[in-house]
Tab-separated table of C-alpha atoms and ligand atoms in Angstrom:
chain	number	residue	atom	x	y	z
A	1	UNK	CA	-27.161	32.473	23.613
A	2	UNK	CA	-29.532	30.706	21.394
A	3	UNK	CA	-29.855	27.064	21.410
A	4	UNK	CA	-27.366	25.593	18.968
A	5	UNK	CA	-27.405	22.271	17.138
A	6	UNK	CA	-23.615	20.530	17.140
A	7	UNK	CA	-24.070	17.391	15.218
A	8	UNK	CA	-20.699	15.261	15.730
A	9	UNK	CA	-20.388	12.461	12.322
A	10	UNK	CA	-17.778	10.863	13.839
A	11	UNK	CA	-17.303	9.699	17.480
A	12	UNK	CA	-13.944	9.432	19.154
A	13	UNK	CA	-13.760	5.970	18.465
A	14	UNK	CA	-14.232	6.185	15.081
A	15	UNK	CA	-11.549	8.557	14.567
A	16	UNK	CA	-9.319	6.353	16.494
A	17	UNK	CA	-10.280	3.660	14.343
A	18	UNK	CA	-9.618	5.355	11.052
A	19	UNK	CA	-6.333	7.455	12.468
A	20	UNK	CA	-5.039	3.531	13.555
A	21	UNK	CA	-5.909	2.203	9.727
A	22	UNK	CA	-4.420	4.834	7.700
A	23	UNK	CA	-1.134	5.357	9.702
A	24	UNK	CA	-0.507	1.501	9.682
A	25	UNK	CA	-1.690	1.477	5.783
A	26	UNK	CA	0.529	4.422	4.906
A	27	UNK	CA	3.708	3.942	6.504
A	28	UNK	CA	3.667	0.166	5.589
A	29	UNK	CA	3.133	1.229	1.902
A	30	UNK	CA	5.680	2.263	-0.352
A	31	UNK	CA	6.246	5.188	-0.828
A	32	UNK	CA	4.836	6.179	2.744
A	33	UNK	CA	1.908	8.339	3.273
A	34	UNK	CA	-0.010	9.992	5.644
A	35	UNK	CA	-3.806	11.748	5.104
A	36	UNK	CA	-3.737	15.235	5.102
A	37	UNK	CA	-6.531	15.865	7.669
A	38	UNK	CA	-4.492	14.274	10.426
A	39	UNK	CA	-2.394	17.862	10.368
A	40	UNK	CA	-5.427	19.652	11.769
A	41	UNK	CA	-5.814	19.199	15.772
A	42	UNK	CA	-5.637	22.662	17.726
A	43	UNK	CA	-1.590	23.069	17.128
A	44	UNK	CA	-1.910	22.008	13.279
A	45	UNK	CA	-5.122	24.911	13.017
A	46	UNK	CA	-3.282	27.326	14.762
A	47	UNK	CA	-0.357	26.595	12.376
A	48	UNK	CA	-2.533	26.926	9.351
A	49	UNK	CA	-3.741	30.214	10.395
A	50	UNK	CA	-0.444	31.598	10.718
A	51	UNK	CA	0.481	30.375	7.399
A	52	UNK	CA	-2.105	31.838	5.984
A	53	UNK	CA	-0.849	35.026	6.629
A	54	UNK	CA	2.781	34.521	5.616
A	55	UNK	CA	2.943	36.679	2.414
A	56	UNK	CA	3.957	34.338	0.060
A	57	UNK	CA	0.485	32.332	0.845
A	58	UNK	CA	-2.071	34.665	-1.586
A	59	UNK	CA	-4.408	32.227	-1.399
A	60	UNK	CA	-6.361	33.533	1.430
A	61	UNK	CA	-5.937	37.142	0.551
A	62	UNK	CA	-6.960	36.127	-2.771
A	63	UNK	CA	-9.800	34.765	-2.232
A	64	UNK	CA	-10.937	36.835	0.709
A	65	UNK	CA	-11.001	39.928	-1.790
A	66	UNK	CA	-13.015	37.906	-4.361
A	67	UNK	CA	-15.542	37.102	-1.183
A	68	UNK	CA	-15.608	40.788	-0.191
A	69	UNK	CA	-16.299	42.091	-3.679
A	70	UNK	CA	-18.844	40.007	-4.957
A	71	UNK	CA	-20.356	38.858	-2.191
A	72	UNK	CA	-23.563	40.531	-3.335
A	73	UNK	CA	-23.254	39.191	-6.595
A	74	UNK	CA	-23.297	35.740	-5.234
A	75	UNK	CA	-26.436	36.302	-2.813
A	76	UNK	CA	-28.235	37.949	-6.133
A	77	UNK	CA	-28.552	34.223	-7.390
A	78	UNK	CA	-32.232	32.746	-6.315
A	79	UNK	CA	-34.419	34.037	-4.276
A	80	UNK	CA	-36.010	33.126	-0.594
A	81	UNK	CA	-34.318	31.947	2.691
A	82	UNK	CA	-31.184	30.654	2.519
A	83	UNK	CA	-29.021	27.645	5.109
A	84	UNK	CA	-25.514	27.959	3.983
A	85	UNK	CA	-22.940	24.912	4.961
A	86	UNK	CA	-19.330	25.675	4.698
A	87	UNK	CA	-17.361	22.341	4.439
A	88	UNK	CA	-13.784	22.690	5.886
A	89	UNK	CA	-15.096	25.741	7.711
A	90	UNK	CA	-11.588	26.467	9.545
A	91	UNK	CA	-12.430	29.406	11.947
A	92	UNK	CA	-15.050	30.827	8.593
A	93	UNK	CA	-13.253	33.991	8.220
A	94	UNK	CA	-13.985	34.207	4.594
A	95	UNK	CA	-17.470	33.333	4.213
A	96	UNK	CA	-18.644	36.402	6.514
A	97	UNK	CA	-19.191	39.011	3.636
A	98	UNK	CA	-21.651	36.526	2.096
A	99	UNK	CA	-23.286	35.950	5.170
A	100	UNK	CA	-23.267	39.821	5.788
A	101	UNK	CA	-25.176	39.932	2.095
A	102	UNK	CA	-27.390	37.561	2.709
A	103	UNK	CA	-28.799	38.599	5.835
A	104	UNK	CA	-28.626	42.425	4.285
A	105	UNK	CA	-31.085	40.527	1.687
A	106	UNK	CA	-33.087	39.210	5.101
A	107	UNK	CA	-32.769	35.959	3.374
A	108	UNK	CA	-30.049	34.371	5.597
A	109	UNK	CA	-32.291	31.510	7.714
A	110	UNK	CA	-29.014	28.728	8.605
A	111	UNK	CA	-25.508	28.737	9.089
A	112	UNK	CA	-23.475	25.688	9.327
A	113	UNK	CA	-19.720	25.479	10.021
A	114	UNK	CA	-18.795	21.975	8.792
A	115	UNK	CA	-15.502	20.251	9.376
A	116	UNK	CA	-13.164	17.520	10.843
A	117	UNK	CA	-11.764	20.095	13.884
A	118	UNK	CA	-14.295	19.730	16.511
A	119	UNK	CA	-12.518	23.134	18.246
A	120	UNK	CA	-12.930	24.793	15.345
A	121	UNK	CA	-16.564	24.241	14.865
A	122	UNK	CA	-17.017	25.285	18.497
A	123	UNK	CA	-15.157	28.407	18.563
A	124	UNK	CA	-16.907	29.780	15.256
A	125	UNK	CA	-20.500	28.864	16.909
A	126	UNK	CA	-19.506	31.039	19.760
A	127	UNK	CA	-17.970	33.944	17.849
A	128	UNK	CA	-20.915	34.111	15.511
A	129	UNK	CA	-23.364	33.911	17.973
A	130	UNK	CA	-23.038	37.461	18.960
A	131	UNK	CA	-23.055	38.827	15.125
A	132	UNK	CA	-25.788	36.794	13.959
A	133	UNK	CA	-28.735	36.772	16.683
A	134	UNK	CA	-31.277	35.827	14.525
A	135	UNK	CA	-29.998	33.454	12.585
A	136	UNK	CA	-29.718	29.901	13.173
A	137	UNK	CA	-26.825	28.885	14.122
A	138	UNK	CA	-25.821	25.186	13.978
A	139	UNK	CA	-22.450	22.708	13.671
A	140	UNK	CA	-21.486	19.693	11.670
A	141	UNK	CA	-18.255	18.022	13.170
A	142	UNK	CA	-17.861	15.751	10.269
A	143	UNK	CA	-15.680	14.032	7.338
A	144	UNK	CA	-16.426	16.000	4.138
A	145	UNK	CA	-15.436	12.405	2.310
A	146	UNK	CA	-17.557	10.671	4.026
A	147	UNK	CA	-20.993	12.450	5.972
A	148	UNK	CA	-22.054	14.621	3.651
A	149	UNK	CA	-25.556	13.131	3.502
A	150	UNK	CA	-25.493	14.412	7.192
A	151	UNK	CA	-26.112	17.866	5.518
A	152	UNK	CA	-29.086	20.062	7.265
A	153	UNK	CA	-31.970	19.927	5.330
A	154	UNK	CA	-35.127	22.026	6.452
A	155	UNK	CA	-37.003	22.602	3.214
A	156	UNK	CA	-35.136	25.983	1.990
A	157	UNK	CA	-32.497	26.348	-0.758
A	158	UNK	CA	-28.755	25.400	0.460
A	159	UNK	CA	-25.349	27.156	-0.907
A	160	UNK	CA	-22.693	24.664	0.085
A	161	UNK	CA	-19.096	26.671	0.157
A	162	UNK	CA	-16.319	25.044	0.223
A	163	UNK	CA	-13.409	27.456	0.373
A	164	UNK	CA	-9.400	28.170	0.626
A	165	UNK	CA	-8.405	25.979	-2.230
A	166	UNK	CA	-9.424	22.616	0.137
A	167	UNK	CA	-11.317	20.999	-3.358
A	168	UNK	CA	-7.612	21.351	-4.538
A	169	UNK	CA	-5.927	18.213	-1.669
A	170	UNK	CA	-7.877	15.427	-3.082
A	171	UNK	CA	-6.844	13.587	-5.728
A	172	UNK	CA	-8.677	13.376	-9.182
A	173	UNK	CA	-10.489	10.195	-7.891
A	174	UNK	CA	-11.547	11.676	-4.712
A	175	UNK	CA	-12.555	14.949	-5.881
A	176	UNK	CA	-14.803	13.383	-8.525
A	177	UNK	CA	-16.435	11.125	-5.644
A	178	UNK	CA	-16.785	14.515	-3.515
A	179	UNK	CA	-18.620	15.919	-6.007
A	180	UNK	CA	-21.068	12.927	-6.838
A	181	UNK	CA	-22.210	12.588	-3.455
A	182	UNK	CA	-21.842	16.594	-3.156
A	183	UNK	CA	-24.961	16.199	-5.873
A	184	UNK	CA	-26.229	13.303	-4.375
A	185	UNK	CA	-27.233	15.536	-1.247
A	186	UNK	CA	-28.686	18.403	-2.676
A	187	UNK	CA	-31.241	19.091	-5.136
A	188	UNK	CA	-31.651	20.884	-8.344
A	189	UNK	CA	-31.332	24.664	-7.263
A	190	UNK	CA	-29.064	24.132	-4.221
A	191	UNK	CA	-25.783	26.094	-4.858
A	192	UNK	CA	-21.955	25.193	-4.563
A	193	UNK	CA	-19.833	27.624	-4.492
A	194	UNK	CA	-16.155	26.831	-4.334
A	195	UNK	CA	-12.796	28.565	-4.411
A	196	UNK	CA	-9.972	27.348	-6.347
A	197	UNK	CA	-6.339	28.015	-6.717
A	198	UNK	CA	-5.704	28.716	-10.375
A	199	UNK	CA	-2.574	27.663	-12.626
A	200	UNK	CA	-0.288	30.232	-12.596
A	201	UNK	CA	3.739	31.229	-12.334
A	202	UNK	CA	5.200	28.018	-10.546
A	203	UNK	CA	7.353	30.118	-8.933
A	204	UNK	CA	4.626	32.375	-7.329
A	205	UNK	CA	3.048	28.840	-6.406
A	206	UNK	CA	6.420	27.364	-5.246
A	207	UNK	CA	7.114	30.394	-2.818
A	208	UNK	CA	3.433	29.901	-1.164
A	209	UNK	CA	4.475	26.516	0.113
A	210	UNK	CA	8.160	27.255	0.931
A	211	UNK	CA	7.135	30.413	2.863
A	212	UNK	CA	10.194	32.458	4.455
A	213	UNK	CA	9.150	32.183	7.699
A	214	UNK	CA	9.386	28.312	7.867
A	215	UNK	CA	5.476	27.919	8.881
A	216	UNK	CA	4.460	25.877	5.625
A	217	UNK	CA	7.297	23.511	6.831
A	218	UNK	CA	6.383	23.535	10.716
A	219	UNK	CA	2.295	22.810	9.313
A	220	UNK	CA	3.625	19.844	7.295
A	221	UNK	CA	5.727	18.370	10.260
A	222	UNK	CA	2.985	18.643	12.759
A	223	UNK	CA	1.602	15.530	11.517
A	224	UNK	CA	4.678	13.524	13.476
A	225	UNK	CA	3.761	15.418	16.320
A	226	UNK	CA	-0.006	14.630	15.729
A	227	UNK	CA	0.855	10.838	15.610
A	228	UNK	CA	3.662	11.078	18.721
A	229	UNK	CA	0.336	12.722	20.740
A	230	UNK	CA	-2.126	9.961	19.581
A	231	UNK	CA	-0.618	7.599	19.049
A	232	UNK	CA	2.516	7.485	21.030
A	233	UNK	CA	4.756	7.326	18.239
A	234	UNK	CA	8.532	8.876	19.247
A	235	UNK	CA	8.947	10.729	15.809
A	236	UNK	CA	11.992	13.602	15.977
A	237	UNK	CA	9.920	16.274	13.710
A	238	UNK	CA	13.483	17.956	13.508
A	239	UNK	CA	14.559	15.523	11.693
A	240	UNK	CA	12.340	15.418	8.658
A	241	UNK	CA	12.902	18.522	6.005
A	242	UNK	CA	9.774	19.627	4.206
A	243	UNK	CA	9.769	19.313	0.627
A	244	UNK	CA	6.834	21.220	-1.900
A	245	UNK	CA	7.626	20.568	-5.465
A	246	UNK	CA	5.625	21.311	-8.185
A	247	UNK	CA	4.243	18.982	-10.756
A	248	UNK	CA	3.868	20.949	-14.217
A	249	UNK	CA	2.547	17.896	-16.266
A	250	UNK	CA	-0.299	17.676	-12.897
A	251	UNK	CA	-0.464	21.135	-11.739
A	252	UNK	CA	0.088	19.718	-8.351
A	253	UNK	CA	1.712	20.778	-5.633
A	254	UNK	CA	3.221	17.585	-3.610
A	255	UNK	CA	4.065	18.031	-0.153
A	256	UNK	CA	6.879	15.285	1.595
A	257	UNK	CA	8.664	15.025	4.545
A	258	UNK	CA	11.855	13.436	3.864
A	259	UNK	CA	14.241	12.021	6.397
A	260	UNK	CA	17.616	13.962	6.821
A	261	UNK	CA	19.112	10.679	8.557
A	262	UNK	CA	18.256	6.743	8.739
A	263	UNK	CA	16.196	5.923	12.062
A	264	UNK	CA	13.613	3.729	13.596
A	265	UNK	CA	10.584	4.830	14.514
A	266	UNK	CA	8.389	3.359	17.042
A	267	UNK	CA	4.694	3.959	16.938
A	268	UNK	CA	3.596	2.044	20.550
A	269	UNK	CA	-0.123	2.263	20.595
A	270	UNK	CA	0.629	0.248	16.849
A	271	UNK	CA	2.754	-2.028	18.612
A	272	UNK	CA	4.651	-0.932	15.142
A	273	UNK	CA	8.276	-0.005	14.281
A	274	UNK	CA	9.223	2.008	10.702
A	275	UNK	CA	12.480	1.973	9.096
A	276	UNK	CA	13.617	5.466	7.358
A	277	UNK	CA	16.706	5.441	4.945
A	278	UNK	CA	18.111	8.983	4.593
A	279	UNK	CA	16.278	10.330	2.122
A	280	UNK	CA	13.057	8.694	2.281
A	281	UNK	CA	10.422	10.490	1.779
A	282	UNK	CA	6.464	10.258	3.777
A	283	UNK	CA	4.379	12.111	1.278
A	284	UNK	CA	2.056	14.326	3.117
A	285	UNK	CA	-0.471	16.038	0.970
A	286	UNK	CA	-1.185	17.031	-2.873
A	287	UNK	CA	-2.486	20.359	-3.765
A	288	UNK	CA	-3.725	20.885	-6.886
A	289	UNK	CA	-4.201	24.120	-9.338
A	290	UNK	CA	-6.860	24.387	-11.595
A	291	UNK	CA	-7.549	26.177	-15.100
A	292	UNK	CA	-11.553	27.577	-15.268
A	293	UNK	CA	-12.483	25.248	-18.066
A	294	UNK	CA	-11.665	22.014	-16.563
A	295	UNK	CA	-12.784	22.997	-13.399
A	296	UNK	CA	-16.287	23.851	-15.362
A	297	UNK	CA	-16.004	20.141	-16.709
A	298	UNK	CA	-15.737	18.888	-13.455
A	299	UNK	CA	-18.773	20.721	-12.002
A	300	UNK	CA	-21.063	19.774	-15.227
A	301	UNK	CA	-19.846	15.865	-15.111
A	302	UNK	CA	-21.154	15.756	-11.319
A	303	UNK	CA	-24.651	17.453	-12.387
A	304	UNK	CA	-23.991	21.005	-11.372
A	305	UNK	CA	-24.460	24.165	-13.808
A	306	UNK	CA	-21.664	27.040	-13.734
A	307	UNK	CA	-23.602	29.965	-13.186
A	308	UNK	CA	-20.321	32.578	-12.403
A	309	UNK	CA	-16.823	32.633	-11.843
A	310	UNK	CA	-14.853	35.334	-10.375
A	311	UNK	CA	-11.177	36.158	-9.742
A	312	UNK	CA	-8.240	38.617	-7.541
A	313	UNK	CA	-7.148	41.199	-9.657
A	314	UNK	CA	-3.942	38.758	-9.973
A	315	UNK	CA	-6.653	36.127	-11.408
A	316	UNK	CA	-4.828	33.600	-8.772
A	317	UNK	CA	-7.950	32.593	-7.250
A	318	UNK	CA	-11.031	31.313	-8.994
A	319	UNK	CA	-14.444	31.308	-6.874
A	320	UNK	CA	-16.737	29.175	-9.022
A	321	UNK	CA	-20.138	29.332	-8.233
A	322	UNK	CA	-22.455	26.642	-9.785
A	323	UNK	CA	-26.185	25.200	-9.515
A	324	UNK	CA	-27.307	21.630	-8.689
A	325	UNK	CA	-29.769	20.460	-11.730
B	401	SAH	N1	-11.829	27.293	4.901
B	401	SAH	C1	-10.697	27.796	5.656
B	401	SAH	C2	-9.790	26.689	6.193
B	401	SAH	C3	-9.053	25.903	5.139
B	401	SAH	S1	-7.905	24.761	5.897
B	401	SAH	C4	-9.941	28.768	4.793
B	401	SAH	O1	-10.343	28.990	3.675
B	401	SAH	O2	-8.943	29.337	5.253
B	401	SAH	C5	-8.746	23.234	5.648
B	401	SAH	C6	-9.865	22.993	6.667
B	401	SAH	O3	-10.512	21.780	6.292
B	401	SAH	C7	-9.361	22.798	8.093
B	401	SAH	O4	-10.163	23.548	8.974
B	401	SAH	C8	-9.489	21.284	8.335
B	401	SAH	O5	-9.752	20.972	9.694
B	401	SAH	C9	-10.640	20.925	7.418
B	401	SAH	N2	-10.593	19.559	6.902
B	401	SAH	C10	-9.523	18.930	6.330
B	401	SAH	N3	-9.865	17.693	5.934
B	401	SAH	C11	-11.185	17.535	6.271
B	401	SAH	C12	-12.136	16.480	6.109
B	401	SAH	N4	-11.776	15.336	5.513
B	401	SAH	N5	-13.401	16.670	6.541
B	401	SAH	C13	-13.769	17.849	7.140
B	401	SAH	N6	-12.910	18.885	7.319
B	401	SAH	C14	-11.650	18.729	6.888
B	402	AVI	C1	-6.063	23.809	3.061
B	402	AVI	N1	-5.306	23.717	1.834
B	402	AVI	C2	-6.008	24.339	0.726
B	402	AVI	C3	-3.908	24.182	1.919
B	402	AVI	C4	-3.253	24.188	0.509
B	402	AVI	O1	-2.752	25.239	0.142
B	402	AVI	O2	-3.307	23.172	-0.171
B	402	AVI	C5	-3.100	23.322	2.854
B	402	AVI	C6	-1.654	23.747	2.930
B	402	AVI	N2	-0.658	22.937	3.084
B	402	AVI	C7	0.465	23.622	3.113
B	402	AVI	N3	0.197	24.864	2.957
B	402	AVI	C8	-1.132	24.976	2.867
């Protein structure tokens, strides 16, 4: 196997550091809240795979059909060699038919997985090693809030992807942050090309996040078992129901966990006790639908130039693909 680069943003420590701050800071705050990235170690991955499966979850088979179908349409912008970075990477299923058209194009020089799962970012170098010999191959185990000036940068043109809706769990002030330092890394003729879930029937929405299967609801709850692993906290996941509503003034999905009985919970390693009344709710993540002209908006605000956007058959999932200028 060819050498491979893994570049790891943020040490152990650091992680440890942040996970400590944000759990105190959230579940001392009112209402209490927890960061979504803390559901992704290897159990809250797997679970996200799964869920993206279920068939109320269109997202992913959404957007991988939008990837599959114009994937040459998207390589036909620019010319010359080509690194793409894929923030929030996840095991980069989706990206693969632009890769394929890329290197069909022989203009595919760089591929970077970038995101918070270490795991993930190792498995996907290994799997891809095999399918992309000549290509270099490299990781980014990273905060996509916080190191994206660790981008690669070796002289050629960069298409940053950033796919399955992710751009759609921050909230407004976040996302336009992402995108300002997004710009600040790249320059004029780098690409960004992200996917977006689209406004649509709040039922059809509603039924992606309340999936039959229970899976959306065992995803959400692994965060309790995330902070009982690292942090020795004695949550009883069974004992939080998930909650998705839907936000029509927002467009936003809100996910909660909300206590089905009053109990203490003791988080050791915070030397830290919380207090749940039945009822009370520990929001857990916002996931928010966009139409295509404010999404546009966003994208010209930050210094980017929509160049294409392209949906499912449904038109459920936008992939917006825009130009730094
Ligand atoms: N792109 C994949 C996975 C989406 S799930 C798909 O389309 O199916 C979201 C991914 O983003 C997970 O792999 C998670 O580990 C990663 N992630 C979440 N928050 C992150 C952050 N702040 N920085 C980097 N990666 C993050
Ligand atoms: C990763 N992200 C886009 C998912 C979403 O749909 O917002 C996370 C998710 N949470 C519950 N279901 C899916």
């Amino acid at each position: 196997m060819p050498h491979q680069e893994l570049r790891i943003c943020i040490a152990e420590d650091d992680l440890d550091a942040a996970l400590r701050l944000d759990v105190r800071r959230g579940l001392t705050s009112r209402p209490k809240h927890l960061p979504m990235r803390l559901h992704y170690d290897g159990r809250g991955s797997a679970l996200f795979g799964e869920l993206t499966r279920q068939p109320e979850y269109y997202q992913t088979r959404s957007e991988r059909a939008v990837l599959r179908d114009r994937a040459a349409d998207i390589a036909a912008f620019g010319t010359g060699p080509v690194a793409v970075v894929e923030l929030g990477a996840g095991r980069a299923e989706k990206i693969r038919p632009v890769l394929d058209a890329f290197a069909a194009a022989g203009r595919l020089e760089a591929f970077w997985p970038f995101d918070v799962a270490e795991g993930e970012v190792r498995d996907v170098l290994a799997e891809l090693a095999a399918a992309y010999p000549d290509v270099r191959l490299g990781g980014i185990v990273g905060d996509f809030t916080r190191h994206l000036s660790q981008l690669p940068d070796n002289g050629s043109a960069r298409l940053v992807a950033f796919l399955g809706g992710t751009f759609g769990n921050f909230t407004g002030p976040e996302r336009g942050r992402f995108l300002q330092d997004l710009r600040e890394a790249l320059r004029p003729g780098d690409r960004f090309l992200v996917g977006a879930d689209l406004v649509k029937d709040p039922e059809v929405i509603l039924a992606a996040y309340n999936d039959a299967a229970g899976v959306t609801a065992e995803f959400n709850r692994n965060v309790l078992h995330v902070l009982n692993l690292r942090l020795g906290a004695d949550f009883a996941p069974a004992h939080f129901e998930h909650v998705a509503l839907w936000d029509g003034g927002t467009d936003t999905i809100d996910m909660r966990l909300r206590a089905m009985k009053p109990m203490t919970v003791r988080i050791a390693d915070l030397d830290l006790d919380v207090s749940f009344a039945v009822g009370e709710e520990i929001r857990t993540g916002i996931s928010v639908k966009f139409h295509r002209g404010e999404l546009e908006s966003q994208l010209r605000a930050a210094g980017f130039a929509p160049a294409a956007c392209w949906t499912d058959a449904h038109g459920y999932m936008g992939v917006f693909l825009a130009e730094a200028v």
